[in-house]
Amino acid sequence: MVSALYAVLGALLLFKLSLDVVKLRTQYRVPFGDGGFYELQMAVRIHGNAVEYIPIALILMVIMEMNGANVWLVHVSGIMLFAGRLSHYYALRHRDWFWRRSGMAATYISMVMMVCANIYYLPWEQILILY
C-alpha cells in the first residue's frame, strides 16, 4: 500500500513538530499555553496546523488507494501534500508569506485532487443499489 509511505512521513513530520514545541516549552519553562513567547506561539501554531490537515489528507489518500486509484495519482497527491506542509513549516518559521501561501495552495490542491479521485473511484454500483 503506497499510502503507508505518506502516513509514515506524516507521523515523522508531526513528531518533529511536536519535539519543537516541547523543546521551546522546556527552554522558556512554560508548562501550558505559550507564555506570551512569540517563538513558542509559532511552534504551537505550526504543529496545530499540521495536525489539522495531515490526518484528513491521509484518510483521503488511503481511501483513494483502496478504491483503486492509480499508484502515480497517490504519489502525486502525497508529494504535493508534503511539499505543501514543508513549505508552510518553512514559511512560518522564517516569516515568509510567499512560501506560506504556496504551501497552503499545494496542500489544498492535493486535497482537492484526492477528493475528486475519491468521487471518481467510488464503487458507485454498490452505493446506489437499493437492495
mmCIF file of N, CA and C in Angstrom:
data_model
loop_
_atom_site.group_PDB
_atom_site.id
_atom_site.type_symbol
_atom_site.label_atom_id
_atom_site.label_comp_id
_atom_site.label_asym_id
_atom_site.label_seq_id
_atom_site.Cartn_x
_atom_site.Cartn_y
_atom_site.Cartn_z
ATOM 1 N N MET A 1 0.837 -1.171 0.000
ATOM 2 C CA MET A 1 0.000 0.000 0.000
ATOM 3 C C MET A 1 0.884 1.237 0.000
ATOM 4 N N VAL A 2 0.813 2.000 -1.046
ATOM 5 C CA VAL A 2 1.679 3.171 -1.231
ATOM 6 C C VAL A 2 1.388 4.258 -0.199
ATOM 7 N N SER A 3 0.142 4.416 0.178
ATOM 8 C CA SER A 3 -0.217 5.481 1.114
ATOM 9 C C SER A 3 0.440 5.290 2.477
ATOM 10 N N ALA A 4 0.884 4.080 2.793
ATOM 11 C CA ALA A 4 1.587 3.844 4.061
ATOM 12 C C ALA A 4 2.867 4.671 4.132
ATOM 13 N N LEU A 5 3.533 4.858 2.998
ATOM 14 C CA LEU A 5 4.738 5.701 2.962
ATOM 15 C C LEU A 5 4.412 7.111 3.430
ATOM 16 N N TYR A 6 3.315 7.659 2.941
ATOM 17 C CA TYR A 6 2.940 9.030 3.293
ATOM 18 C C TYR A 6 2.404 9.120 4.723
ATOM 19 N N ALA A 7 1.805 8.044 5.220
ATOM 20 C CA ALA A 7 1.385 8.004 6.621
ATOM 21 C C ALA A 7 2.609 8.053 7.534
ATOM 22 N N VAL A 8 3.658 7.318 7.168
ATOM 23 C CA VAL A 8 4.900 7.333 7.951
ATOM 24 C C VAL A 8 5.539 8.718 7.895
ATOM 25 N N LEU A 9 5.593 9.306 6.709
ATOM 26 C CA LEU A 9 6.162 10.653 6.592
ATOM 27 C C LEU A 9 5.358 11.663 7.405
ATOM 28 N N GLY A 10 4.037 11.525 7.382
ATOM 29 C CA GLY A 10 3.185 12.410 8.172
ATOM 30 C C GLY A 10 3.444 12.255 9.658
ATOM 31 N N ALA A 11 3.580 11.013 10.114
ATOM 32 C CA ALA A 11 3.859 10.763 11.529
ATOM 33 C C ALA A 11 5.214 11.348 11.922
ATOM 34 N N LEU A 12 6.205 11.185 11.059
ATOM 35 C CA LEU A 12 7.536 11.734 11.358
ATOM 36 C C LEU A 12 7.508 13.260 11.417
ATOM 37 N N LEU A 13 6.786 13.885 10.490
ATOM 38 C CA LEU A 13 6.684 15.339 10.498
ATOM 39 C C LEU A 13 5.974 15.817 11.761
ATOM 40 N N LEU A 14 4.871 15.177 12.119
ATOM 41 C CA LEU A 14 4.158 15.576 13.337
ATOM 42 C C LEU A 14 5.019 15.366 14.576
ATOM 43 N N PHE A 15 5.791 14.285 14.604
ATOM 44 C CA PHE A 15 6.689 14.033 15.724
ATOM 45 C C PHE A 15 7.748 15.123 15.828
ATOM 46 N N LYS A 16 8.332 15.514 14.700
ATOM 47 C CA LYS A 16 9.352 16.568 14.693
ATOM 48 C C LYS A 16 8.770 17.896 15.178
ATOM 49 N N LEU A 17 7.576 18.228 14.687
ATOM 50 C CA LEU A 17 6.938 19.486 15.089
ATOM 51 C C LEU A 17 6.586 19.463 16.575
ATOM 52 N N SER A 18 6.182 18.309 17.075
ATOM 53 C CA SER A 18 5.894 18.161 18.499
ATOM 54 C C SER A 18 7.151 18.363 19.334
ATOM 55 N N LEU A 19 8.264 17.800 18.873
ATOM 56 C CA LEU A 19 9.532 17.985 19.592
ATOM 57 C C LEU A 19 9.953 19.453 19.613
ATOM 58 N N ASP A 20 9.677 20.188 18.534
ATOM 59 C CA ASP A 20 9.966 21.627 18.516
ATOM 60 C C ASP A 20 9.208 22.349 19.628
ATOM 61 N N VAL A 21 7.943 22.004 19.808
ATOM 62 C CA VAL A 21 7.130 22.619 20.857
ATOM 63 C C VAL A 21 7.671 22.244 22.235
ATOM 64 N N VAL A 22 7.975 20.969 22.434
ATOM 65 C CA VAL A 22 8.489 20.512 23.725
ATOM 66 C C VAL A 22 9.806 21.210 24.051
ATOM 67 N N LYS A 23 10.675 21.330 23.065
ATOM 68 C CA LYS A 23 11.970 21.988 23.281
ATOM 69 C C LYS A 23 11.774 23.434 23.738
ATOM 70 N N LEU A 24 10.863 24.159 23.078
ATOM 71 C CA LEU A 24 10.633 25.554 23.442
ATOM 72 C C LEU A 24 9.922 25.683 24.785
ATOM 73 N N ARG A 25 9.008 24.765 25.081
ATOM 74 C CA ARG A 25 8.353 24.795 26.397
ATOM 75 C C ARG A 25 9.397 24.591 27.499
ATOM 76 N N THR A 26 10.330 23.696 27.269
ATOM 77 C CA THR A 26 11.389 23.448 28.242
ATOM 78 C C THR A 26 12.303 24.665 28.351
ATOM 79 N N GLN A 27 12.669 25.220 27.218
ATOM 80 C CA GLN A 27 13.566 26.377 27.188
ATOM 81 C C GLN A 27 12.962 27.569 27.932
ATOM 82 N N TYR A 28 11.674 27.845 27.685
ATOM 83 C CA TYR A 28 11.016 29.001 28.301
ATOM 84 C C TYR A 28 10.318 28.661 29.618
ATOM 85 N N ARG A 29 10.380 27.377 30.008
ATOM 86 C CA ARG A 29 9.740 26.912 31.250
ATOM 87 C C ARG A 29 8.254 27.264 31.271
ATOM 88 N N VAL A 30 7.567 26.855 30.210
ATOM 89 C CA VAL A 30 6.134 27.102 30.061
ATOM 90 C C VAL A 30 5.427 25.750 29.968
ATOM 91 N N PRO A 31 4.766 25.330 31.050
ATOM 92 C CA PRO A 31 4.115 24.014 31.008
ATOM 93 C C PRO A 31 2.811 23.996 30.206
ATOM 94 N N PHE A 32 2.098 25.107 30.154
ATOM 95 C CA PHE A 32 0.817 25.193 29.445
ATOM 96 C C PHE A 32 0.767 26.468 28.627
ATOM 97 N N GLY A 33 0.027 26.427 27.508
ATOM 98 C CA GLY A 33 -0.119 27.624 26.685
ATOM 99 C C GLY A 33 1.188 28.004 26.016
ATOM 100 N N ASP A 34 1.331 29.309 25.746
ATOM 101 C CA ASP A 34 2.542 29.764 25.059
ATOM 102 C C ASP A 34 3.349 30.749 25.888
ATOM 103 N N GLY A 35 2.856 31.127 27.063
ATOM 104 C CA GLY A 35 3.590 32.021 27.946
ATOM 105 C C GLY A 35 3.855 33.393 27.357
ATOM 106 N N GLY A 36 3.226 33.721 26.240
ATOM 107 C CA GLY A 36 3.450 35.005 25.595
ATOM 108 C C GLY A 36 4.715 35.069 24.752
ATOM 109 N N PHE A 37 5.384 33.960 24.572
ATOM 110 C CA PHE A 37 6.613 33.927 23.772
ATOM 111 C C PHE A 37 6.247 33.687 22.310
ATOM 112 N N TYR A 38 6.648 34.607 21.451
ATOM 113 C CA TYR A 38 6.282 34.528 20.040
ATOM 114 C C TYR A 38 6.787 33.242 19.389
ATOM 115 N N GLU A 39 8.024 32.877 19.679
ATOM 116 C CA GLU A 39 8.617 31.676 19.071
ATOM 117 C C GLU A 39 7.817 30.424 19.448
ATOM 118 N N LEU A 40 7.393 30.353 20.701
ATOM 119 C CA LEU A 40 6.581 29.224 21.149
ATOM 120 C C LEU A 40 5.190 29.277 20.524
ATOM 121 N N GLN A 41 4.631 30.469 20.412
ATOM 122 C CA GLN A 41 3.327 30.616 19.745
ATOM 123 C C GLN A 41 3.392 30.070 18.326
ATOM 124 N N MET A 42 4.445 30.402 17.608
ATOM 125 C CA MET A 42 4.579 29.940 16.227
ATOM 126 C C MET A 42 4.772 28.426 16.167
ATOM 127 N N ALA A 43 5.564 27.866 17.066
ATOM 128 C CA ALA A 43 5.780 26.422 17.077
ATOM 129 C C ALA A 43 4.466 25.688 17.356
ATOM 130 N N VAL A 44 3.689 26.190 18.294
ATOM 131 C CA VAL A 44 2.389 25.585 18.606
ATOM 132 C C VAL A 44 1.468 25.682 17.403
ATOM 133 N N ARG A 45 1.473 26.826 16.738
ATOM 134 C CA ARG A 45 0.601 27.032 15.576
ATOM 135 C C ARG A 45 1.026 26.158 14.406
ATOM 136 N N ILE A 46 2.336 26.028 14.184
ATOM 137 C CA ILE A 46 2.845 25.173 13.103
ATOM 138 C C ILE A 46 2.416 23.731 13.349
ATOM 139 N N HIS A 47 2.586 23.262 14.574
ATOM 140 C CA HIS A 47 2.178 21.894 14.917
ATOM 141 C C HIS A 47 0.671 21.744 14.780
ATOM 142 N N GLY A 48 -0.075 22.702 15.295
ATOM 143 C CA GLY A 48 -1.533 22.639 15.213
ATOM 144 C C GLY A 48 -2.035 22.629 13.785
ATOM 145 N N ASN A 49 -1.408 23.419 12.933
ATOM 146 C CA ASN A 49 -1.822 23.462 11.536
ATOM 147 C C ASN A 49 -1.576 22.126 10.850
ATOM 148 N N ALA A 50 -0.452 21.514 11.151
ATOM 149 C CA ALA A 50 -0.159 20.197 10.568
ATOM 150 C C ALA A 50 -1.155 19.156 11.065
ATOM 151 N N VAL A 51 -1.505 19.223 12.342
ATOM 152 C CA VAL A 51 -2.478 18.287 12.908
ATOM 153 C C VAL A 51 -3.851 18.477 12.264
ATOM 154 N N GLU A 52 -4.158 19.688 11.853
ATOM 155 C CA GLU A 52 -5.451 19.966 11.224
ATOM 156 C C GLU A 52 -5.549 19.391 9.816
ATOM 157 N N TYR A 53 -4.454 19.310 9.087
ATOM 158 C CA TYR A 53 -4.506 18.918 7.679
ATOM 159 C C TYR A 53 -4.009 17.508 7.383
ATOM 160 N N ILE A 54 -2.956 17.075 8.021
ATOM 161 C CA ILE A 54 -2.343 15.785 7.667
ATOM 162 C C ILE A 54 -3.278 14.597 7.898
ATOM 163 N N PRO A 55 -3.949 14.491 9.037
ATOM 164 C CA PRO A 55 -4.793 13.297 9.229
ATOM 165 C C PRO A 55 -5.906 13.144 8.199
ATOM 166 N N ILE A 56 -6.657 14.190 7.909
ATOM 167 C CA ILE A 56 -7.751 14.065 6.938
ATOM 168 C C ILE A 56 -7.198 13.792 5.545
ATOM 169 N N ALA A 57 -6.064 14.390 5.213
ATOM 170 C CA ALA A 57 -5.458 14.132 3.905
ATOM 171 C C ALA A 57 -5.030 12.668 3.790
ATOM 172 N N LEU A 58 -4.483 12.117 4.867
ATOM 173 C CA LEU A 58 -4.069 10.712 4.840
ATOM 174 C C LEU A 58 -5.268 9.778 4.756
ATOM 175 N N ILE A 59 -6.357 10.132 5.414
ATOM 176 C CA ILE A 59 -7.576 9.322 5.297
ATOM 177 C C ILE A 59 -8.062 9.335 3.857
ATOM 178 N N LEU A 60 -8.091 10.517 3.239
ATOM 179 C CA LEU A 60 -8.491 10.614 1.831
ATOM 180 C C LEU A 60 -7.573 9.780 0.944
ATOM 181 N N MET A 61 -6.273 9.813 1.239
ATOM 182 C CA MET A 61 -5.305 9.081 0.420
ATOM 183 C C MET A 61 -5.500 7.569 0.538
ATOM 184 N N VAL A 62 -5.680 7.085 1.755
ATOM 185 C CA VAL A 62 -5.868 5.644 1.960
ATOM 186 C C VAL A 62 -7.148 5.176 1.271
ATOM 187 N N ILE A 63 -8.229 5.936 1.430
ATOM 188 C CA ILE A 63 -9.491 5.553 0.790
ATOM 189 C C ILE A 63 -9.359 5.594 -0.724
ATOM 190 N N MET A 64 -8.666 6.610 -1.228
ATOM 191 C CA MET A 64 -8.450 6.722 -2.665
ATOM 192 C C MET A 64 -7.713 5.487 -3.183
ATOM 193 N N GLU A 65 -6.687 5.080 -2.462
ATOM 194 C CA GLU A 65 -5.920 3.906 -2.878
ATOM 195 C C GLU A 65 -6.760 2.634 -2.759
ATOM 196 N N MET A 66 -7.528 2.517 -1.694
ATOM 197 C CA MET A 66 -8.375 1.336 -1.511
ATOM 198 C C MET A 66 -9.449 1.230 -2.596
ATOM 199 N N ASN A 67 -9.897 2.365 -3.103
ATOM 200 C CA ASN A 67 -10.915 2.372 -4.153
ATOM 201 C C ASN A 67 -10.331 2.092 -5.530
ATOM 202 N N GLY A 68 -9.006 1.948 -5.630
ATOM 203 C CA GLY A 68 -8.401 1.553 -6.894
ATOM 204 C C GLY A 68 -7.767 2.661 -7.709
ATOM 205 N N ALA A 69 -7.444 3.778 -7.068
ATOM 206 C CA ALA A 69 -6.790 4.865 -7.804
ATOM 207 C C ALA A 69 -5.415 4.403 -8.289
ATOM 208 N N ASN A 70 -4.963 4.988 -9.361
ATOM 209 C CA ASN A 70 -3.637 4.672 -9.900
ATOM 210 C C ASN A 70 -2.549 5.046 -8.890
ATOM 211 N N VAL A 71 -1.496 4.245 -8.854
ATOM 212 C CA VAL A 71 -0.396 4.480 -7.919
ATOM 213 C C VAL A 71 0.241 5.847 -8.170
ATOM 214 N N TRP A 72 0.381 6.228 -9.429
ATOM 215 C CA TRP A 72 1.003 7.525 -9.717
ATOM 216 C C TRP A 72 0.177 8.669 -9.121
ATOM 217 N N LEU A 73 -1.146 8.520 -9.083
ATOM 218 C CA LEU A 73 -2.001 9.562 -8.523
ATOM 219 C C LEU A 73 -1.818 9.657 -7.008
ATOM 220 N N VAL A 74 -1.626 8.527 -6.365
ATOM 221 C CA VAL A 74 -1.364 8.514 -4.922
ATOM 222 C C VAL A 74 -0.033 9.211 -4.643
ATOM 223 N N HIS A 75 0.983 8.916 -5.452
ATOM 224 C CA HIS A 75 2.286 9.561 -5.263
ATOM 225 C C HIS A 75 2.215 11.066 -5.527
ATOM 226 N N VAL A 76 1.564 11.471 -6.577
ATOM 227 C CA VAL A 76 1.452 12.910 -6.876
ATOM 228 C C VAL A 76 0.754 13.623 -5.730
ATOM 229 N N SER A 77 -0.343 13.041 -5.248
ATOM 230 C CA SER A 77 -1.073 13.650 -4.128
ATOM 231 C C SER A 77 -0.210 13.725 -2.875
ATOM 232 N N GLY A 78 0.503 12.648 -2.572
ATOM 233 C CA GLY A 78 1.347 12.610 -1.379
ATOM 234 C C GLY A 78 2.518 13.568 -1.458
ATOM 235 N N ILE A 79 3.164 13.605 -2.601
ATOM 236 C CA ILE A 79 4.304 14.514 -2.769
ATOM 237 C C ILE A 79 3.847 15.959 -2.667
ATOM 238 N N MET A 80 2.726 16.265 -3.299
ATOM 239 C CA MET A 80 2.221 17.637 -3.250
ATOM 240 C C MET A 80 1.797 18.006 -1.826
ATOM 241 N N LEU A 81 1.165 17.073 -1.133
ATOM 242 C CA LEU A 81 0.751 17.329 0.246
ATOM 243 C C LEU A 81 1.964 17.654 1.113
ATOM 244 N N PHE A 82 3.012 16.831 1.047
ATOM 245 C CA PHE A 82 4.159 17.050 1.920
ATOM 246 C C PHE A 82 5.032 18.207 1.465
ATOM 247 N N ALA A 83 5.069 18.486 0.186
ATOM 248 C CA ALA A 83 5.749 19.701 -0.268
ATOM 249 C C ALA A 83 5.033 20.928 0.305
ATOM 250 N N GLY A 84 3.720 20.878 0.298
ATOM 251 C CA GLY A 84 2.936 21.978 0.857
ATOM 252 C C GLY A 84 3.132 22.127 2.353
ATOM 253 N N ARG A 85 3.125 21.017 3.062
ATOM 254 C CA ARG A 85 3.290 21.075 4.520
ATOM 255 C C ARG A 85 4.687 21.564 4.892
ATOM 256 N N LEU A 86 5.714 21.114 4.158
ATOM 257 C CA LEU A 86 7.078 21.563 4.449
ATOM 258 C C LEU A 86 7.267 23.033 4.085
ATOM 259 N N SER A 87 6.649 23.475 2.991
ATOM 260 C CA SER A 87 6.710 24.898 2.620
ATOM 261 C C SER A 87 6.039 25.751 3.680
ATOM 262 N N HIS A 88 4.913 25.295 4.176
ATOM 263 C CA HIS A 88 4.191 26.035 5.206
ATOM 264 C C HIS A 88 5.026 26.114 6.491
ATOM 265 N N TYR A 89 5.641 25.010 6.864
ATOM 266 C CA TYR A 89 6.518 24.976 8.035
ATOM 267 C C TYR A 89 7.666 25.975 7.879
ATOM 268 N N TYR A 90 8.342 25.920 6.734
ATOM 269 C CA TYR A 90 9.451 26.839 6.466
ATOM 270 C C TYR A 90 8.971 28.292 6.549
ATOM 271 N N ALA A 91 7.832 28.558 5.947
ATOM 272 C CA ALA A 91 7.313 29.930 5.875
ATOM 273 C C ALA A 91 7.012 30.496 7.258
ATOM 274 N N LEU A 92 6.369 29.711 8.091
ATOM 275 C CA LEU A 92 6.035 30.230 9.411
ATOM 276 C C LEU A 92 7.274 30.394 10.284
ATOM 277 N N ARG A 93 8.252 29.531 10.101
ATOM 278 C CA ARG A 93 9.489 29.666 10.885
ATOM 279 C C ARG A 93 10.281 30.899 10.471
ATOM 280 N N HIS A 94 10.200 31.275 9.189
ATOM 281 C CA HIS A 94 11.014 32.374 8.669
ATOM 282 C C HIS A 94 10.204 33.610 8.271
ATOM 283 N N ARG A 95 8.916 33.609 8.608
ATOM 284 C CA ARG A 95 8.021 34.738 8.301
ATOM 285 C C ARG A 95 8.040 35.092 6.818
ATOM 286 N N ASP A 96 7.951 34.097 5.996
ATOM 287 C CA ASP A 96 7.965 34.287 4.547
ATOM 288 C C ASP A 96 6.578 33.951 4.006
ATOM 289 N N TRP A 97 5.817 34.977 3.709
ATOM 290 C CA TRP A 97 4.411 34.778 3.345
ATOM 291 C C TRP A 97 4.243 34.168 1.964
ATOM 292 N N PHE A 98 5.204 34.349 1.064
ATOM 293 C CA PHE A 98 5.111 33.705 -0.249
ATOM 294 C C PHE A 98 5.090 32.191 -0.091
ATOM 295 N N TRP A 99 6.018 31.659 0.720
ATOM 296 C CA TRP A 99 6.085 30.218 0.915
ATOM 297 C C TRP A 99 4.883 29.709 1.703
ATOM 298 N N ARG A 100 4.338 30.557 2.573
ATOM 299 C CA ARG A 100 3.144 30.138 3.311
ATOM 300 C C ARG A 100 1.963 29.964 2.361
ATOM 301 N N ARG A 101 1.768 30.958 1.495
ATOM 302 C CA ARG A 101 0.682 30.859 0.509
ATOM 303 C C ARG A 101 0.909 29.677 -0.423
ATOM 304 N N SER A 102 2.146 29.482 -0.846
ATOM 305 C CA SER A 102 2.459 28.352 -1.724
ATOM 306 C C SER A 102 2.205 27.021 -1.027
ATOM 307 N N GLY A 103 2.592 26.940 0.234
ATOM 308 C CA GLY A 103 2.380 25.714 0.991
ATOM 309 C C GLY A 103 0.909 25.402 1.187
ATOM 310 N N MET A 104 0.136 26.416 1.487
ATOM 311 C CA MET A 104 -1.303 26.185 1.661
ATOM 312 C C MET A 104 -1.946 25.836 0.324
ATOM 313 N N ALA A 105 -1.517 26.494 -0.741
ATOM 314 C CA ALA A 105 -2.071 26.184 -2.066
ATOM 315 C C ALA A 105 -1.771 24.731 -2.441
ATOM 316 N N ALA A 106 -0.548 24.292 -2.214
ATOM 317 C CA ALA A 106 -0.185 22.904 -2.530
ATOM 318 C C ALA A 106 -0.999 21.925 -1.684
ATOM 319 N N THR A 107 -1.187 22.249 -0.414
ATOM 320 C CA THR A 107 -1.995 21.387 0.461
ATOM 321 C C THR A 107 -3.428 21.312 -0.046
ATOM 322 N N TYR A 108 -4.011 22.457 -0.360
ATOM 323 C CA TYR A 108 -5.396 22.485 -0.842
ATOM 324 C C TYR A 108 -5.550 21.766 -2.179
ATOM 325 N N ILE A 109 -4.619 22.000 -3.084
ATOM 326 C CA ILE A 109 -4.697 21.334 -4.390
ATOM 327 C C ILE A 109 -4.595 19.828 -4.219
ATOM 328 N N SER A 110 -3.689 19.388 -3.355
ATOM 329 C CA SER A 110 -3.542 17.958 -3.080
ATOM 330 C C SER A 110 -4.845 17.383 -2.541
ATOM 331 N N MET A 111 -5.458 18.070 -1.593
ATOM 332 C CA MET A 111 -6.691 17.564 -1.003
ATOM 333 C C MET A 111 -7.848 17.571 -2.002
ATOM 334 N N VAL A 112 -7.932 18.591 -2.825
ATOM 335 C CA VAL A 112 -8.981 18.632 -3.857
ATOM 336 C C VAL A 112 -8.769 17.494 -4.852
ATOM 337 N N MET A 113 -7.511 17.233 -5.220
ATOM 338 C CA MET A 113 -7.221 16.100 -6.109
ATOM 339 C C MET A 113 -7.695 14.785 -5.490
ATOM 340 N N MET A 114 -7.443 14.616 -4.203
ATOM 341 C CA MET A 114 -7.836 13.375 -3.542
ATOM 342 C C MET A 114 -9.355 13.260 -3.414
ATOM 343 N N VAL A 115 -10.024 14.368 -3.151
ATOM 344 C CA VAL A 115 -11.491 14.345 -3.088
ATOM 345 C C VAL A 115 -12.062 13.970 -4.453
ATOM 346 N N CYS A 116 -11.550 14.602 -5.509
ATOM 347 C CA CYS A 116 -12.030 14.299 -6.866
ATOM 348 C C CYS A 116 -11.743 12.847 -7.241
ATOM 349 N N ALA A 117 -10.566 12.367 -6.907
ATOM 350 C CA ALA A 117 -10.222 10.972 -7.208
ATOM 351 C C ALA A 117 -11.127 10.024 -6.436
ATOM 352 N N ASN A 118 -11.430 10.354 -5.193
ATOM 353 C CA ASN A 118 -12.320 9.502 -4.414
ATOM 354 C C ASN A 118 -13.723 9.475 -5.012
ATOM 355 N N ILE A 119 -14.196 10.605 -5.471
ATOM 356 C CA ILE A 119 -15.514 10.634 -6.117
ATOM 357 C C ILE A 119 -15.483 9.794 -7.389
ATOM 358 N N TYR A 120 -14.428 9.921 -8.158
ATOM 359 C CA TYR A 120 -14.315 9.189 -9.412
ATOM 360 C C TYR A 120 -14.217 7.677 -9.177
ATOM 361 N N TYR A 121 -13.399 7.268 -8.209
ATOM 362 C CA TYR A 121 -13.135 5.854 -7.987
ATOM 363 C C TYR A 121 -14.117 5.176 -7.021
ATOM 364 N N LEU A 122 -15.081 5.924 -6.517
ATOM 365 C CA LEU A 122 -16.061 5.295 -5.626
ATOM 366 C C LEU A 122 -16.761 4.132 -6.321
ATOM 367 N N PRO A 123 -17.080 3.087 -5.583
ATOM 368 C CA PRO A 123 -17.832 1.966 -6.172
ATOM 369 C C PRO A 123 -19.316 2.333 -6.259
ATOM 370 N N TRP A 124 -19.642 3.153 -7.241
ATOM 371 C CA TRP A 124 -20.992 3.707 -7.356
ATOM 372 C C TRP A 124 -22.067 2.629 -7.459
ATOM 373 N N GLU A 125 -21.754 1.513 -8.110
ATOM 374 C CA GLU A 125 -22.772 0.458 -8.250
ATOM 375 C C GLU A 125 -23.153 -0.111 -6.895
ATOM 376 N N GLN A 126 -22.251 -0.134 -5.942
ATOM 377 C CA GLN A 126 -22.561 -0.612 -4.588
ATOM 378 C C GLN A 126 -23.294 0.447 -3.783
ATOM 379 N N ILE A 127 -22.953 1.700 -4.012
ATOM 380 C CA ILE A 127 -23.562 2.795 -3.258
ATOM 381 C C ILE A 127 -25.012 3.004 -3.673
ATOM 382 N N LEU A 128 -25.276 2.913 -4.951
ATOM 383 C CA LEU A 128 -26.607 3.238 -5.474
ATOM 384 C C LEU A 128 -27.571 2.051 -5.524
ATOM 385 N N ILE A 129 -27.129 0.896 -5.144
ATOM 386 C CA ILE A 129 -28.002 -0.278 -5.172
ATOM 387 C C ILE A 129 -29.037 -0.152 -4.040
ATOM 388 N N LEU A 130 -30.250 -0.532 -4.320
ATOM 389 C CA LEU A 130 -31.334 -0.348 -3.362
ATOM 390 C C LEU A 130 -31.701 -1.607 -2.592
ATOM 391 N N TYR A 131 -31.059 -2.717 -2.853
ATOM 392 C CA TYR A 131 -31.394 -3.961 -2.110
ATOM 393 C C TYR A 131 -30.177 -4.614 -1.549
#
